[in-house]
XYZ file of C-alpha atoms in Angstrom:
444
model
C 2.172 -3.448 15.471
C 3.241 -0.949 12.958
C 2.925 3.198 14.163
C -0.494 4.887 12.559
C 0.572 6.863 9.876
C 0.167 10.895 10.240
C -2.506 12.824 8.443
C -2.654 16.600 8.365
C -5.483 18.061 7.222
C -4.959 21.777 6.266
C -8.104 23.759 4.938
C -9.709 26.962 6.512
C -13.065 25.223 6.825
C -13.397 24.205 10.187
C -16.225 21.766 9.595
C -14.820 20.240 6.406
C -11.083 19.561 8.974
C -13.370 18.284 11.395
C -15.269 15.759 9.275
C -12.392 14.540 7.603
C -10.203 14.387 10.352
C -13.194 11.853 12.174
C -13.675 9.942 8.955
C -10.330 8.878 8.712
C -9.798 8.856 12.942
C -12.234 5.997 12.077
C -10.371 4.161 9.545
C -6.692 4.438 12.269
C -5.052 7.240 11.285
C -3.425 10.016 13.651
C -5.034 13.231 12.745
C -3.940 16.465 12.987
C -5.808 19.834 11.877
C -4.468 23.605 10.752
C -6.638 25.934 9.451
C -3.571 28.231 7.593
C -0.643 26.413 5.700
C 2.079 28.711 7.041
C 1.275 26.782 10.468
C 1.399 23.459 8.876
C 4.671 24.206 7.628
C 6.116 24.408 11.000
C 5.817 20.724 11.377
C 5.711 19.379 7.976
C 9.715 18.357 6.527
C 11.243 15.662 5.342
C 11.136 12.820 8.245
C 7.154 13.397 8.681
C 5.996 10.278 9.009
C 2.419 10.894 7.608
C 0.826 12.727 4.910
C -0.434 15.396 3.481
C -4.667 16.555 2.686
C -5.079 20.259 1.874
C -7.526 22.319 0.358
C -6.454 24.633 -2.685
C -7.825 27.655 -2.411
C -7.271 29.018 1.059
C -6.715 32.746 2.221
C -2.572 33.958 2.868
C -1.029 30.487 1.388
C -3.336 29.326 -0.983
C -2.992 25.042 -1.766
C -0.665 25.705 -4.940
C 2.153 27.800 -3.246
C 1.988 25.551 -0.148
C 1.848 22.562 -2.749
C 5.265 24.280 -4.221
C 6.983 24.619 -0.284
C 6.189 20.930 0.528
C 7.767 20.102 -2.489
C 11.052 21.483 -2.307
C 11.021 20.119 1.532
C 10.337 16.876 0.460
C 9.474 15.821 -3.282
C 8.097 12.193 -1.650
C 5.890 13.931 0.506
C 2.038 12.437 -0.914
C 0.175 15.069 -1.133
C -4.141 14.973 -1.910
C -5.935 18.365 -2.833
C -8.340 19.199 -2.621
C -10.488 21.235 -5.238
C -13.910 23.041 -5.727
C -16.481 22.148 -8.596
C -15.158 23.297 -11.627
C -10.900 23.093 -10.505
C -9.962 20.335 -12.346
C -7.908 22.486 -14.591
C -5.916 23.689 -11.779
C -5.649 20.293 -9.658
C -4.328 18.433 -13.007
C -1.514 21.415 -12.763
C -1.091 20.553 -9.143
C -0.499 16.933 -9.940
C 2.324 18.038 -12.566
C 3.883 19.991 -9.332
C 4.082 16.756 -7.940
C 0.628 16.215 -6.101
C -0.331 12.698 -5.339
C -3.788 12.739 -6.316
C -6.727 15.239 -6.137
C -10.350 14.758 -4.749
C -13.493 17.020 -5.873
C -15.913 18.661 -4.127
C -18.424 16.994 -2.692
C -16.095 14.362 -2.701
C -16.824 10.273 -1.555
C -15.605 9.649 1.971
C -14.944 5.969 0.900
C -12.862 7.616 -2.077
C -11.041 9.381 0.521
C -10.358 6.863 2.494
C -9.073 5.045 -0.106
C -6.832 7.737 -1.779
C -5.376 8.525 1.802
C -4.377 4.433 2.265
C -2.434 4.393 -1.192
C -0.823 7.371 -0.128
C 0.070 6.592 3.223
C 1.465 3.268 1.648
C 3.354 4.748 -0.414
C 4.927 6.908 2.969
C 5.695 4.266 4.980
C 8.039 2.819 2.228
C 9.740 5.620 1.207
C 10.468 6.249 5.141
C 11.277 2.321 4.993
C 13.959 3.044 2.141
C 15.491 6.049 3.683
C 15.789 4.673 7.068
C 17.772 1.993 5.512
C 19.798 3.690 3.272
C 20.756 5.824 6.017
C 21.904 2.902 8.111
C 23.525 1.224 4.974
C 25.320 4.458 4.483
C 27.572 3.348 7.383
C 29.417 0.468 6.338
C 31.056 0.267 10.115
C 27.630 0.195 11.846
C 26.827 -2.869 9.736
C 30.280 -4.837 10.072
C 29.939 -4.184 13.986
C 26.577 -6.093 13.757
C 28.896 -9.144 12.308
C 29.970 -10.649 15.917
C 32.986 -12.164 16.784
C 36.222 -12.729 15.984
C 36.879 -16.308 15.258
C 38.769 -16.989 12.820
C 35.946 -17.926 10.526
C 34.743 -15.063 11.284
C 37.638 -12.533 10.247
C 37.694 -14.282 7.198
C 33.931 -13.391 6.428
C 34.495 -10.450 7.239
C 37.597 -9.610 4.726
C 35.926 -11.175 2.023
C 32.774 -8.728 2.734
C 35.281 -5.935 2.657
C 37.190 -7.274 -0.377
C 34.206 -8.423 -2.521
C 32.273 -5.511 -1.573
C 34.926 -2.817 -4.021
C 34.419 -5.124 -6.421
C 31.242 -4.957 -9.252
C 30.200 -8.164 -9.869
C 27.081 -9.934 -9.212
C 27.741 -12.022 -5.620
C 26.008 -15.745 -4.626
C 25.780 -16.183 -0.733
C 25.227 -19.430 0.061
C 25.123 -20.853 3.943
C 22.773 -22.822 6.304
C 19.170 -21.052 7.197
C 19.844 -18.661 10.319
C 23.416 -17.834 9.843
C 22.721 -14.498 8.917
C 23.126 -14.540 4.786
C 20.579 -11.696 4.490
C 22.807 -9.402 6.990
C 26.044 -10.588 4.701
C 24.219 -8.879 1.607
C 23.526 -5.694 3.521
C 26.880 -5.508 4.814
C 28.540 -6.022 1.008
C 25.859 -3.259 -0.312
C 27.574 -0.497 2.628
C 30.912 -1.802 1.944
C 31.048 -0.619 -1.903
C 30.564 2.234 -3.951
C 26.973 1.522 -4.146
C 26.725 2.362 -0.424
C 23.805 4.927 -0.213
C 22.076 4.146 -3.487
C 19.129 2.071 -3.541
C 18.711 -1.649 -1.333
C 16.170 -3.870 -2.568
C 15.291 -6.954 -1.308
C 13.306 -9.337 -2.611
C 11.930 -13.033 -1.092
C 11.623 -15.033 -4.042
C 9.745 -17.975 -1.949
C 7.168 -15.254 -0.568
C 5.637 -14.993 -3.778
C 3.365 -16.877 -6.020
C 5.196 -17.074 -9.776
C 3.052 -14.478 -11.259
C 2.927 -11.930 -8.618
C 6.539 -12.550 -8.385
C 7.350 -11.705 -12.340
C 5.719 -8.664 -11.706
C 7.523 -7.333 -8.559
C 10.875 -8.134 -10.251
C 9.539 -6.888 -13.651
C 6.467 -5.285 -14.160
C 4.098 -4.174 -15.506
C 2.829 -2.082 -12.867
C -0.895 -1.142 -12.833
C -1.485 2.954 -11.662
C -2.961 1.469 -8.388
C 0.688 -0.223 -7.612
C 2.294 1.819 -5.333
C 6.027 0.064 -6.024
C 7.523 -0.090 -9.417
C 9.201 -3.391 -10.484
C 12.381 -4.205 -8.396
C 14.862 -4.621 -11.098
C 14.155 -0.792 -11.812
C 13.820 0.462 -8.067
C 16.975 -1.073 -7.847
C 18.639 0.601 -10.914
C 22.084 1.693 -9.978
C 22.201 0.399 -6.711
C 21.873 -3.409 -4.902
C 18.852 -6.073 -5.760
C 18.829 -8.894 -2.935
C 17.196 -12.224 -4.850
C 16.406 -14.595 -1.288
C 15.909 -17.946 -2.030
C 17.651 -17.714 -5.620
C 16.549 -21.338 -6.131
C 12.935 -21.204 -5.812
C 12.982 -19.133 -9.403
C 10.708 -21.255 -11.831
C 12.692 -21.866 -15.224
C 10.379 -19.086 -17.197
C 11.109 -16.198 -14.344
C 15.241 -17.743 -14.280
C 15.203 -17.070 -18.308
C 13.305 -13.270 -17.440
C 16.075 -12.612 -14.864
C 18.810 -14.032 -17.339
C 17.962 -10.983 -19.609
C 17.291 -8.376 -17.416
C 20.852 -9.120 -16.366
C 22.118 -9.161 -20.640
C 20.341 -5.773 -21.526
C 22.397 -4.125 -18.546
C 25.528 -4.172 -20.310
C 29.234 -4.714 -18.214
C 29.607 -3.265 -15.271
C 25.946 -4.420 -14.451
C 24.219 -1.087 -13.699
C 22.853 -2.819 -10.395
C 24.475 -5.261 -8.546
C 22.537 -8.690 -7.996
C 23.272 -10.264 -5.000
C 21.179 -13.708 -4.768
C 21.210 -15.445 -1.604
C 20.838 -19.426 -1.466
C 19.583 -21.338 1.395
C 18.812 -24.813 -0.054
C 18.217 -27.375 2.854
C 18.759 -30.487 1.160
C 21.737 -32.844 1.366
C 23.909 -32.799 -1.156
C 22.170 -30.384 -3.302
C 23.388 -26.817 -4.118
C 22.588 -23.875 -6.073
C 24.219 -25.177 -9.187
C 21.446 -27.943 -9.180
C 18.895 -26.066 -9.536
C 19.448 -23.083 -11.438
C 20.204 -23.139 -15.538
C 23.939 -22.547 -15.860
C 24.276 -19.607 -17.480
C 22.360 -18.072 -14.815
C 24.911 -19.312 -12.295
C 27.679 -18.308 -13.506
C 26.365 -15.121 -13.792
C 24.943 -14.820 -10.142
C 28.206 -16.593 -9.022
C 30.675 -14.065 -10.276
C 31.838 -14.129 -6.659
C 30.459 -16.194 -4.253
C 31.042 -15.648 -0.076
C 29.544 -18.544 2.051
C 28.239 -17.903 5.298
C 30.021 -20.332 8.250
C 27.310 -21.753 10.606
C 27.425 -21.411 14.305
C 28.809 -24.643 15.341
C 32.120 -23.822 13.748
C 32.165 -20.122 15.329
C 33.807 -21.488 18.783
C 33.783 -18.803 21.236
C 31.795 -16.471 19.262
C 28.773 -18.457 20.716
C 29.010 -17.453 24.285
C 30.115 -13.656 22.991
C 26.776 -13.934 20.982
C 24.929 -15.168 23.911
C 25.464 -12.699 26.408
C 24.907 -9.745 24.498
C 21.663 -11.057 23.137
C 20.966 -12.225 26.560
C 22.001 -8.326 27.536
C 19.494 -7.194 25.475
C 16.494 -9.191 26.292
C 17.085 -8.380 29.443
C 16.561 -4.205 29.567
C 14.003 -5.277 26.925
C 12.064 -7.375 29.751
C 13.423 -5.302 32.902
C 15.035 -8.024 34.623
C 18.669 -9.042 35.143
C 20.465 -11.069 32.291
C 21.094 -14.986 33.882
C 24.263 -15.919 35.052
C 26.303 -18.119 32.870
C 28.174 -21.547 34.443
C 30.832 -23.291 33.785
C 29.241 -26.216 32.259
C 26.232 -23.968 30.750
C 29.194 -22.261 28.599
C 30.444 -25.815 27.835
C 26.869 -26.589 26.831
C 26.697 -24.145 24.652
C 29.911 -24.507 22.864
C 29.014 -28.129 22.253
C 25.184 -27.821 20.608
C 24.893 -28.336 16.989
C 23.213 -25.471 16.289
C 21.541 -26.648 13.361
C 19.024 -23.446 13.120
C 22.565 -21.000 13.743
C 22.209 -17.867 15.070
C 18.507 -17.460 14.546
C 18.455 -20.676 17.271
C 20.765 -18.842 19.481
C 18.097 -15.688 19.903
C 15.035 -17.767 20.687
C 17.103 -19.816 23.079
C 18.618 -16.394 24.613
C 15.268 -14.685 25.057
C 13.502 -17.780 26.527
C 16.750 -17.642 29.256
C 16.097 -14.622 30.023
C 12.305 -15.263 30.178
C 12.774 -18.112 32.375
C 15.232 -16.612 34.643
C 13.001 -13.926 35.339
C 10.569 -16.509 36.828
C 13.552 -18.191 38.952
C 13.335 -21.384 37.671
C 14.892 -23.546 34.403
C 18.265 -23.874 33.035
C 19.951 -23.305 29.858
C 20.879 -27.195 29.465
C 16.762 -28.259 29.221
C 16.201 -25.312 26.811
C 18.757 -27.033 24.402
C 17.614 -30.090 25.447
C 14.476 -28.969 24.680
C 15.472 -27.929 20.779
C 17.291 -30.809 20.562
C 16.111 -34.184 22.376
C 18.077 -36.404 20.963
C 21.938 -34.195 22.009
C 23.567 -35.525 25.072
C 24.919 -32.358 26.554
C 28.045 -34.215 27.451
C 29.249 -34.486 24.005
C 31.030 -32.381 21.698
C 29.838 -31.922 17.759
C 33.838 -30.916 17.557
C 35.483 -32.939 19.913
C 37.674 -30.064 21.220
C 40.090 -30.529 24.438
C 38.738 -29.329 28.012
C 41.385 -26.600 28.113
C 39.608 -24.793 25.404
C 35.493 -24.806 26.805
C 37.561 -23.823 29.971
C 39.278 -20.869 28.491
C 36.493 -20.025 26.277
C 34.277 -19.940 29.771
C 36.928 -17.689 31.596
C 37.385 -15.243 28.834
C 33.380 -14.936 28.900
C 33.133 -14.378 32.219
C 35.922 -11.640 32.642
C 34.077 -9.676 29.930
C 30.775 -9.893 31.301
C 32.160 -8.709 34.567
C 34.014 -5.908 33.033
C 31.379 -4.943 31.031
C 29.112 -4.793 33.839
C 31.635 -2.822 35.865
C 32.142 -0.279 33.138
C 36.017 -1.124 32.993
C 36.598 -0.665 36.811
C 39.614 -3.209 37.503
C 39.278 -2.814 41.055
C 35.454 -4.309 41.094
C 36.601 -6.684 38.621
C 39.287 -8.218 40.729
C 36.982 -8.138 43.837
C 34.116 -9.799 42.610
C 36.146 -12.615 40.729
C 38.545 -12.753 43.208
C 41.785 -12.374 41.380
C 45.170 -10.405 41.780
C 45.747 -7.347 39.791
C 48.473 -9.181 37.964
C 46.641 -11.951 37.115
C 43.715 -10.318 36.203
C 46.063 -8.484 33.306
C 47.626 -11.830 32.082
C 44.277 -13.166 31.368
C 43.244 -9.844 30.052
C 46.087 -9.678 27.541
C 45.990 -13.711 26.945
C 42.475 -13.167 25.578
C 42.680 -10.145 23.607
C 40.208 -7.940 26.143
C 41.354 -4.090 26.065
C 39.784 -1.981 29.215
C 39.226 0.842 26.974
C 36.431 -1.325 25.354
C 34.402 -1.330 28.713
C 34.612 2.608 29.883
């Protein structure tokens, strides 16, 4: 469930902060009261995570000069004044200083209420945008969340690197749960564009018409977005499910992309995830659209091809469930890690979490095993087989290199437990060590 947005309510009148401040405690909000503005100041700035309801005139700071302070803290802040019978004049200038809206004395609670939702709206996405922006703005933070290092793997990630200098529009194509949508964040931090504006945008989450006018407008005053091909303007629009797009909206999009001129002042990335056999994107959309979208194109590789990056996937998910659930992460066998390197995986790495979690879940109770949860997801696999009919020298290497790293990780790098618990010679541990690329620097 989402945090309650903030609302401070600043206005000398202690009865008029306490009745709004119970009128909108009503309606979910997290109040807070000051009767001066200088003491609102001292915890109003940029990362606030609320807004703002003040009173204009108020003795010391009066509403316009604190109006003018949040401002040039924070030009997103929404702000509602508050104004006396007869103030219009002087809340329409407030709303040129950058005021959200303005209410009038004796004002509607309902209208509040209202006013205060739009605004607080209006917050949470802004927060939304920076917070991503601000992640996006480190291009290693989002590679690192690419795991692994097969060789499928490096390859995604050069082309990410290489495609994301370049300008042109991208098409990422690649089974559901194999992480496309991650893909187009990481090629937005990889590029110059890195910082700017990150819009995404489900194209199967929307009805045609309410879908024309997120990606183009016209916005009614009410809206509290603008249409997404301008949000995005200089920056990175993400188009999911590119092949959903009726005929009428691919033509709209088709010209949207003409009147930007070369280089395209923001980047289209359009992600594909058609499910049928034998289909693809160039099916479905008109071709002049794909070619445009498909300027450069990076598909995704699913999980079954990722070899060893399955059980490196698997244990730090399980990792993670398992501070998340305050219980110890479940030991991995031999054949479990054979297991898992020989599933299908046909819903990828968005299979692998829900089969992670619910091992962790179920070893906390003592009781199941990984084999019936894949069993489970798919009846009809025989865990004996392999989908890629690899030698048993490489599900035994792939098991021994997985186990060496969980125990050093759990060790913090510390040879000497290392060697003790799995019961090898310093020398041998090394070998192994070096054979499978682990570096004890990695652990400490």
């Amino acid at each position: 469930m989402a945090q309650a947005m903030k609302i401070a309510i600043v206005d000398d009148e202690q009865d008029m902060r306490q009745s709004i401040s119970q009128w909108l405690a009503l309606s979910g909000y997290d109040t807070e009261t000051f009767a001066r503005a200088e003491d609102a100041l001292k915890v109003l700035g940029p990362e606030y995570p609320g807004i703002v309801i003040s009173d204009i005139k108020m003795p010391g700071m009066d509403g316009m000069q604190f109006l003018k302070k949040l401002m040039g803290t924070d030009s997103a802040l929404p702000v509602i004044m508050i104004t006396g019978h007869g103030d219009v004049p002087m809340a329409v200038e407030a709303m040129r200083l950058g005021a959200f809206d303005f209410l009038e004395k004796p004002f509607n609670p309902d209208r509040m209420s209202e006013l205060a939702k739009r605004a607080a709206n209006a917050r949470r996405l802004t927060l939304d945008n920076r917070a991503l922006r601000k992640e996006l703005s480190d291009g290693t933070q989002i590679m690192n969340k690419l795991i692994g290092s097969s060789p499928v793997m490096e390859r995604l990630k050069e082309d990410i690197l290489d495609l994301g200098q370049a300008d042109g529009h991208v098409l990422i194509e690649g089974e559901t749960g194999t992480g496309k949508t991650l893909v187009a964040h990481a090629l937005h931090a990889a590029g110059g564009r890195a910082g700017k504006k990150f819009v995404l945008v489900s194209c199967a989450a929307l009805e045609e018409e309410a879908l024309s006018k997120r990606l183009f407008g016209p916005m009614m005053p009410e809206d509290s977005q603008i249409p997404a091909m301008e949000e995005a303007r200089g920056g990175t629009l993400v188009l999911e499910d590119i092949e959903t797009l009726s005929e009428a909206l691919q033509a709209k999009l088709q010209n949207a992309m003409n009147e930007q001129g070369t280089p395209a002042e923001t980047r289209i990335i359009a992600i594909s995830n058609i499910q049928e056999a034998g289909k693809t994107c160039e099916d479905v959309l008109r071709s002049d659209l794909f070619y445009r979208l498909a300027a450069l194109r990076i598909t995704v590789p699913p999980l079954r091809q990722r070899g060893e990056d399955i059980l490196t996937l698997f244990t730090r998910l399980t990792e993670q469930f398992s501070e998340e659930y305050g219980c110890d992460a479940p030991k991995v066998s031999a054949q479990e890690a054979a297991q898992l390197l020989q599933a299908p995986w046909p819903g990828n790495v968005r299979q692998l979490i829900n089969i992670a979690e619910r091992a962790v879940l179920q070893a906390r109770r003592g009781s199941g095993t990984i084999a019936s949860l894949l069993m489970s997801d798919h009846e009809e696999m025989q865990p004996v087989m392999t989908t890629e009919g690899k030698p048993l020298k490489e599900y035994v290497e792939a098991f021994e290199r997985m186990l060496i790293d969980n125990t050093m990780r759990r060790h913090k790098g510390s040879i000497a437990a290392v060697m003790e618990e799995l019961c090898l010679p310093r020398r041998t541990l090394n070998e192994k060590m070096a054979k499978y690329g682990l570096q004890r620097s990695e652990y400490l």
